[in-house]
Every structure is written in C-alpha cells, then in structure tokens.
Amino acid sequence: MIIDLRSDTVTKPTPGMLDAMFSAVVGDDVLGEDPTITALENKLATMFGKEAGLFCPSGTMTNQIAVKVHTQPGEEIIMHKLSHVYYYEGGGIMMNSGASVCLLEGDRGRITAQDVLDHINADDIHRPPTVMVEVENTMNKGGGAVYDNDNLAEISQICHTHGLKFHLDGARIFNALTVTGQKTEDCGKLFDSISICLSKGLGAPVGSVLIGKRDFITKARRVRKVFGGGMRQAGYLAAAGIYALDNHVERLKEDHLKAQQLSNVLETLPWVEKVYECHTNIVLFCVKAPYTAISVVKKLEEAGLYGIDFDKKTVRLVTHLDVTDDMLIEAINILKKF
Ligand SMILES: *Cc1c(COP(=O)(O)O)cnc(C)c1O
C-alpha cells in the first residue's frame, strides 16, 4: 500500500466527479460561451459576496493576475516572506508586474496588523509606493496555519484607510473556514480579491478561481489572455470544480482529524524533535539529528509513506480526499516502526 501524503494536490477525480465532468455542457470560453465555467465563476463569487469570478488553470495564475491588476511597475506589495506568491511563484511578481515587495516576518507565515501599519511607505520619492497587501490563509509554509479573523479584519481596515488593495491567497481558504467557522460572505468582505484553488483539498484535477469586483475581473480577464490562460471548452474542468464545491467542502474536517491523529502520534516519537500545532490538513515536524528531513523522507518512502522535506530539518505530510482510514492506520504503523 502506498500512502501519498506529499500534498493535497495528488488526489484523483472520484467517480461522481468524473460523471459530472462527462456530462458538462461546454462552449468556447474565450468567446464567453462556456455555461459551466460561467456557472462556476458565479457560484464562487456569490458565495463570497463578490460581483464576478475568473476561472484559471492554476493558483499561480490567479495570484499573478491579481498582482498585475492591483499594481503598476515600481509599486510595492506587503506580504510574508514565505508567502506562496513570492516564495513559490518563480519571481513572477517581478517578471510579470515589475512590482517591489516588502517581506515581513511573522509566526508561521502570518503577518500582523501592526506590522503592516509599520511598513506602509510614506509618500517620499525615495520609496516605492505601497499599494497592496497579500495574506495566505491557510498558510502553506507555516504548516497550514489559520489566521485569526480579528487580525484579518484589522489588516483589512488598515488597507481601507490607506487605500491599499487587499488580496487573499485562499488556495486552502475552505480549510481555514472549516476551523474558524467564519461564513464565506464575511470572509469575502475583508478582501478586494481572493484566489481559490479547486485542485487542493477540494479534489478537482485542475483549476483556480479569482473573484472580486466586476471591473477588477474585467481587467483580470484581459491579463489572463495575455498570460496564455484563456481556455476553450474547459467547462469539463469547471464541472469538476462545481462538483467539488457541492460535495467536498463539508468533508474537509475529516482531513483535519486525520492530520491531528498523525500529529498526536508524531508527538510521542523519540526521533521527532518538534511537531507544529496542527491547525488543518498539513502536518509539519522537525527531526532530531543525525536525521535530516531528506533522510527521513527517503526512509519513510521505502516503507510506503510519501511526504516531502520542507527544509533541512522539517518534513511535511498532508492529508486529503484519497487518504482512507486504512491508509491512516498504516501510516501510523510506519511512523511508529521507523
Ligand atoms: C498550491 C498553492 C497555490 C497555487 O498553486 P498552483 O500549483 O499554481 O495551482 C497558491 N498558493 C498556495 C498557498 C498554494 O498552496
């Protein structure tokens, strides 16, 4: 048995999802004629109280489009130094938008309202104008850490007061909402734009949706075409997204429970130095010397448990839709026998 906990992106479409995909009504979306894509865009926009949405091939694209629309070359974005949009998107902020970044520290990848306030550049010709703030919820590099809603509300207020755009990388926003219980409409109110991944915990094969005001999405649609992300009969993929929203949101708590169980076991193991408090479906732990993250990942892999080394000492395991109860039991056995 192989238990693949490298990422929640490794899931395969379920039979129900495949049925939904096969029966999708499609058209040429670049011409605005794919009813399934339009339905998905409207569904997510409505859920979060936004005016419009844009279906894209990846979360990298939705994030990069948001940066492109919200900034002009030379302007600055405040974010955590480990945020996906900066750390994992190949320098796209600079390459696509020519924007500057102000990189903050912060507990498990989360920034605070005070820190944002302290880093807004004054109107001074020496400094790049601050125009945007970006947060990630849940925070991947922080081990699926969830933001405190009050802190987000404060940052949102600061952005409003200072005329800054506020973007949420919500690749795993439904994991966060599962924990905080915040309603999607209340979450939507805090941000100018939100990127939501369908291919992470929601279990769709491809796709992310960017949502925001209508004029923002109109500009975003133009940028998507320039970035090469205009797709034709991609309603087959959007159908998987709609199915995921209808069937795979409620069950995210099962992934969180499984991650918590793994975390509890790891706490008891002598070769584990530290386990980060488990918030959602991501488990992060540090290994004791002489082990390294790479050596542990390799040894676990030989036993059939796949994870990834996050840095020299840290291993990441992610639970998801395709992890059965039997797989969890076996994963725990493998960890205990290590
Ligand atoms: C996965 C992910 C993305 C987008 O990744 P793609 O692989 O481009 O879809 C963006 N932000 C976070 C936090 C992610 O985990």
XYZ file of C-alpha atoms and ligand atoms in Angstrom:
353
model
C 0.000 0.000 0.000
C 1.318 3.443 -0.935
C 0.182 6.334 1.236
C 0.863 9.538 -0.624
C 0.914 12.466 1.804
C 3.196 14.696 -0.277
C 0.386 17.141 -0.993
C -3.382 17.514 -1.242
C -2.826 18.044 -4.978
C -2.276 14.310 -5.620
C -5.961 13.338 -5.479
C -7.686 11.728 -8.469
C -11.245 12.658 -9.504
C -13.885 10.493 -7.809
C -16.442 8.549 -9.917
C -19.091 11.167 -9.061
C -16.788 13.960 -10.164
C -15.972 12.150 -13.418
C -19.707 11.752 -14.107
C -20.199 15.472 -13.580
C -17.290 16.212 -15.934
C -18.557 13.862 -18.659
C -21.998 15.411 -18.646
C -20.828 19.056 -18.613
C -22.283 21.435 -21.184
C -19.364 23.309 -22.727
C -18.525 26.027 -25.227
C -15.653 28.330 -26.191
C -14.889 30.237 -23.004
C -12.592 32.771 -24.686
C -15.739 33.799 -26.548
C -17.621 33.723 -23.217
C -19.711 30.753 -24.337
C -18.983 28.049 -21.770
C -22.011 27.906 -19.445
C -20.300 25.574 -16.962
C -17.331 27.894 -16.487
C -19.668 30.859 -16.106
C -21.682 28.897 -13.539
C -18.548 28.064 -11.530
C -17.319 31.673 -11.610
C -20.712 32.955 -10.481
C -21.083 30.275 -7.827
C -17.837 31.185 -6.051
C -18.334 34.928 -6.493
C -21.803 34.681 -4.962
C -20.637 32.503 -2.082
C -18.100 35.163 -1.058
C -20.355 38.124 -1.835
C -18.275 39.254 -4.813
C -19.541 40.520 -8.166
C -17.602 38.298 -10.537
C -15.129 35.451 -10.956
C -12.493 34.194 -13.393
C -11.572 30.549 -13.925
C -7.841 29.978 -14.444
C -5.590 26.946 -14.944
C -3.667 27.419 -11.686
C -3.455 29.278 -8.396
C -0.178 30.731 -9.515
C -2.016 32.365 -12.394
C -4.863 33.736 -10.247
C -2.338 35.208 -7.771
C -0.157 36.658 -10.512
C -3.149 38.181 -12.299
C -4.259 39.819 -9.041
C -0.796 41.326 -8.568
C -0.770 42.543 -12.187
C -4.165 44.228 -11.920
C -3.599 45.745 -8.467
C -0.126 47.206 -9.112
C 1.918 49.303 -11.522
C 5.662 48.715 -12.089
C 7.693 50.087 -9.180
C 4.880 49.917 -6.669
C 5.196 47.789 -3.551
C 3.290 44.866 -2.026
C 3.464 43.922 1.663
C 3.421 40.181 2.394
C 5.087 37.484 4.486
C 8.497 36.392 3.203
C 7.289 32.786 2.920
C 4.067 33.563 1.069
C 3.413 31.379 -1.982
C 3.046 34.384 -4.285
C 6.633 35.374 -3.510
C 8.393 32.155 -2.460
C 6.892 29.609 -4.864
C 5.914 31.518 -7.982
C 9.289 31.811 -9.681
C 9.785 35.528 -9.231
C 6.548 36.217 -11.105
C 5.817 39.401 -9.149
C 8.926 40.984 -10.628
C 8.761 39.290 -14.022
C 5.058 39.825 -14.740
C 4.368 43.056 -12.896
C 7.709 44.719 -12.145
C 6.443 45.290 -8.629
C 8.525 45.654 -5.477
C 7.966 43.551 -2.363
C 8.163 44.332 1.328
C 8.726 40.966 3.018
C 7.628 40.620 6.630
C 8.473 38.040 9.271
C 5.676 36.550 11.355
C 4.613 33.473 13.261
C 4.052 30.527 10.925
C 3.790 32.692 7.860
C 1.204 35.089 9.243
C 1.609 38.856 9.368
C 0.082 41.188 11.930
C -1.910 44.381 11.504
C 0.715 46.371 13.431
C 3.498 45.074 11.193
C 1.522 46.039 8.089
C 0.933 49.500 9.501
C 4.626 49.898 10.306
C 5.661 49.030 6.744
C 3.428 51.263 4.662
C 5.836 53.592 2.909
C 5.387 57.301 3.405
C 4.825 59.487 0.345
C 8.516 60.043 -0.355
C 10.244 59.946 -3.760
C 12.907 57.648 -2.308
C 10.420 54.888 -1.531
C 8.267 52.636 -3.714
C 4.590 53.477 -3.099
C 2.837 50.779 -1.066
C -0.341 49.796 -2.917
C -1.212 46.249 -1.882
C -1.153 43.750 0.996
C -1.274 39.983 0.499
C -2.015 37.223 3.006
C -2.304 33.466 2.663
C -4.972 31.505 4.584
C -4.294 28.740 5.374
C -0.566 29.397 5.265
C 1.186 26.542 3.473
C 4.790 27.183 4.507
C 3.533 27.786 8.053
C 2.120 24.240 8.120
C -1.494 25.041 7.262
C -1.685 27.756 9.919
C -5.005 29.603 10.175
C -5.263 33.373 10.582
C -7.129 34.934 13.456
C -10.226 36.633 11.999
C -9.802 39.753 14.147
C -6.281 40.237 12.853
C -7.501 39.930 9.252
C -10.300 42.404 9.952
C -7.737 44.861 11.343
C -5.465 44.483 8.307
C -8.491 44.957 6.068
C -9.375 48.167 7.919
C -5.805 49.458 7.568
C -5.880 48.696 3.819
C -9.162 50.555 3.518
C -7.864 53.587 5.425
C -4.640 53.764 3.403
C -6.132 52.969 0.012
C -4.307 49.644 -0.354
C -5.672 46.616 -2.207
C -6.008 43.518 -0.029
C -5.545 40.131 -1.729
C -6.145 36.726 -0.174
C -4.298 33.699 -1.478
C -7.073 31.349 -0.473
C -5.618 28.227 -2.052
C -6.934 26.474 1.085
C -9.499 29.017 2.274
C -12.143 26.340 2.857
C -9.759 24.564 5.237
C -9.425 27.832 7.157
C -13.185 28.468 7.233
C -13.754 24.904 8.434
C -11.701 25.775 11.521
C -12.857 29.332 12.231
C -16.489 28.806 11.268
C -16.454 32.174 9.503
C -19.095 32.478 6.766
C -17.862 32.821 3.196
C -19.683 36.174 2.777
C -17.991 37.576 5.888
C -14.616 36.404 4.619
C -15.288 37.990 1.227
C -15.979 41.387 2.798
C -12.397 41.652 4.047
C -10.669 41.420 0.664
C -10.582 43.152 -2.718
C -9.652 39.888 -4.412
C -9.463 36.211 -3.481
C -7.763 33.310 -5.232
C -9.336 29.921 -4.504
C -7.806 26.583 -5.557
C -10.067 23.732 -6.634
C -7.171 21.297 -7.039
C -6.009 21.212 -3.398
C -8.226 19.864 -0.615
C -11.328 20.169 -2.785
C -10.020 17.380 -5.002
C -10.630 18.724 -8.515
C -7.975 17.855 -11.116
C -7.266 21.416 -12.337
C -8.166 24.996 -11.698
C -8.400 28.073 -9.532
C -10.885 30.908 -9.461
C -10.142 34.591 -8.882
C -13.024 36.638 -7.501
C -13.568 40.362 -6.927
C -15.456 43.403 -8.172
C -16.724 43.366 -11.761
C -14.263 45.964 -13.101
C -11.384 44.102 -11.417
C -12.422 40.826 -13.072
C -12.846 42.546 -16.459
C -9.211 43.691 -16.237
C -8.173 40.269 -14.910
C -9.791 38.556 -17.916
C -7.641 40.659 -20.232
C -4.476 39.781 -18.278
C -5.425 36.077 -18.266
C -5.488 36.151 -22.087
C -2.066 37.819 -22.176
C -0.664 35.204 -19.752
C -1.954 32.457 -22.064
C -4.660 31.289 -19.682
C -7.699 31.725 -21.926
C -9.119 28.221 -22.353
C -11.784 26.918 -24.704
C -14.095 24.007 -23.728
C -12.675 23.946 -20.198
C -16.177 23.543 -18.772
C -15.231 19.884 -18.328
C -12.778 21.111 -15.694
C -15.154 23.684 -14.238
C -17.727 20.909 -13.779
C -15.229 19.151 -11.504
C -14.908 22.395 -9.543
C -18.670 22.770 -9.105
C -18.906 19.146 -8.016
C -16.079 19.708 -5.523
C -17.788 22.756 -4.006
C -21.045 20.812 -3.636
C -19.519 17.616 -2.266
C -16.033 18.138 -0.860
C -16.209 21.157 1.435
C -18.075 19.579 4.342
C -15.683 16.648 4.438
C -12.525 18.759 4.917
C -12.936 18.267 8.667
C -12.150 14.585 8.103
C -8.780 15.561 6.616
C -8.148 17.783 9.637
C -8.989 14.941 12.011
C -6.599 12.594 10.219
C -3.837 15.211 10.291
C -4.419 15.694 14.018
C -4.123 11.935 14.590
C -0.793 11.837 12.708
C 0.356 14.826 14.697
C -0.556 13.152 18.011
C 1.476 10.071 17.098
C 4.476 12.105 15.953
C 4.495 13.878 19.341
C 5.321 10.552 21.007
C 8.208 9.501 18.737
C 11.802 9.728 20.007
C 13.305 10.759 16.639
C 10.947 13.710 16.300
C 12.197 16.948 17.822
C 9.103 19.101 17.387
C 5.625 18.926 15.905
C 3.941 22.185 14.923
C 0.476 22.557 16.373
C -1.821 21.057 13.743
C -4.475 23.543 12.563
C -5.789 21.960 9.362
C -4.693 19.219 6.937
C -0.958 19.917 6.999
C 1.414 18.309 9.495
C 4.876 19.823 9.915
C 7.506 18.257 12.128
C 11.239 18.618 12.758
C 13.501 15.582 13.048
C 16.337 15.097 15.534
C 19.984 14.886 14.432
C 21.597 12.843 13.000
C 18.449 12.521 10.899
C 17.728 15.093 8.222
C 14.387 15.761 6.572
C 15.678 14.186 3.331
C 16.902 11.025 5.059
C 13.600 10.619 6.916
C 11.518 11.180 3.782
C 13.595 8.598 1.913
C 13.252 6.004 4.656
C 9.502 6.571 5.011
C 9.153 6.281 1.259
C 10.811 2.856 1.309
C 8.103 1.793 3.767
C 5.358 3.187 1.508
C 4.672 6.551 3.163
C 5.346 9.571 0.956
C 5.987 13.028 2.389
C 8.201 15.932 1.411
C 11.180 17.610 3.021
C 10.223 21.237 3.636
C 13.656 22.370 4.745
C 16.759 20.644 6.175
C 15.009 19.511 9.347
C 11.318 19.797 8.572
C 9.037 17.205 6.979
C 5.533 17.954 5.665
C 2.676 15.448 5.492
C -0.674 16.468 4.013
C -3.973 14.618 4.377
C -6.598 14.672 1.632
C -9.600 13.091 -0.049
C -7.751 9.957 -1.193
C -6.448 9.003 2.262
C -8.603 6.135 3.521
C -8.974 5.076 7.172
C -6.827 2.012 6.427
C -4.134 4.222 4.962
C -4.118 6.344 8.101
C -3.682 3.251 10.294
C -0.852 2.030 8.063
C 0.798 5.481 8.048
C 0.748 5.492 11.847
C 2.278 1.986 11.894
C 5.040 3.073 9.557
C 5.831 6.127 11.692
C 5.867 4.074 14.901
C 8.127 1.407 13.375
C 10.596 3.942 11.939
C -0.899 25.444 -4.423
C -0.903 26.833 -3.981
C -1.071 27.885 -4.883
C -1.251 27.698 -6.356
O -0.545 26.678 -6.898
P -0.751 26.111 -8.377
O 0.028 24.863 -8.308
O -0.187 27.132 -9.286
O -2.217 25.903 -8.605
C -1.099 29.164 -4.383
N -0.975 29.394 -3.071
C -0.821 28.414 -2.188
C -0.722 28.750 -0.739
C -0.774 27.104 -2.598
O -0.613 26.129 -1.700
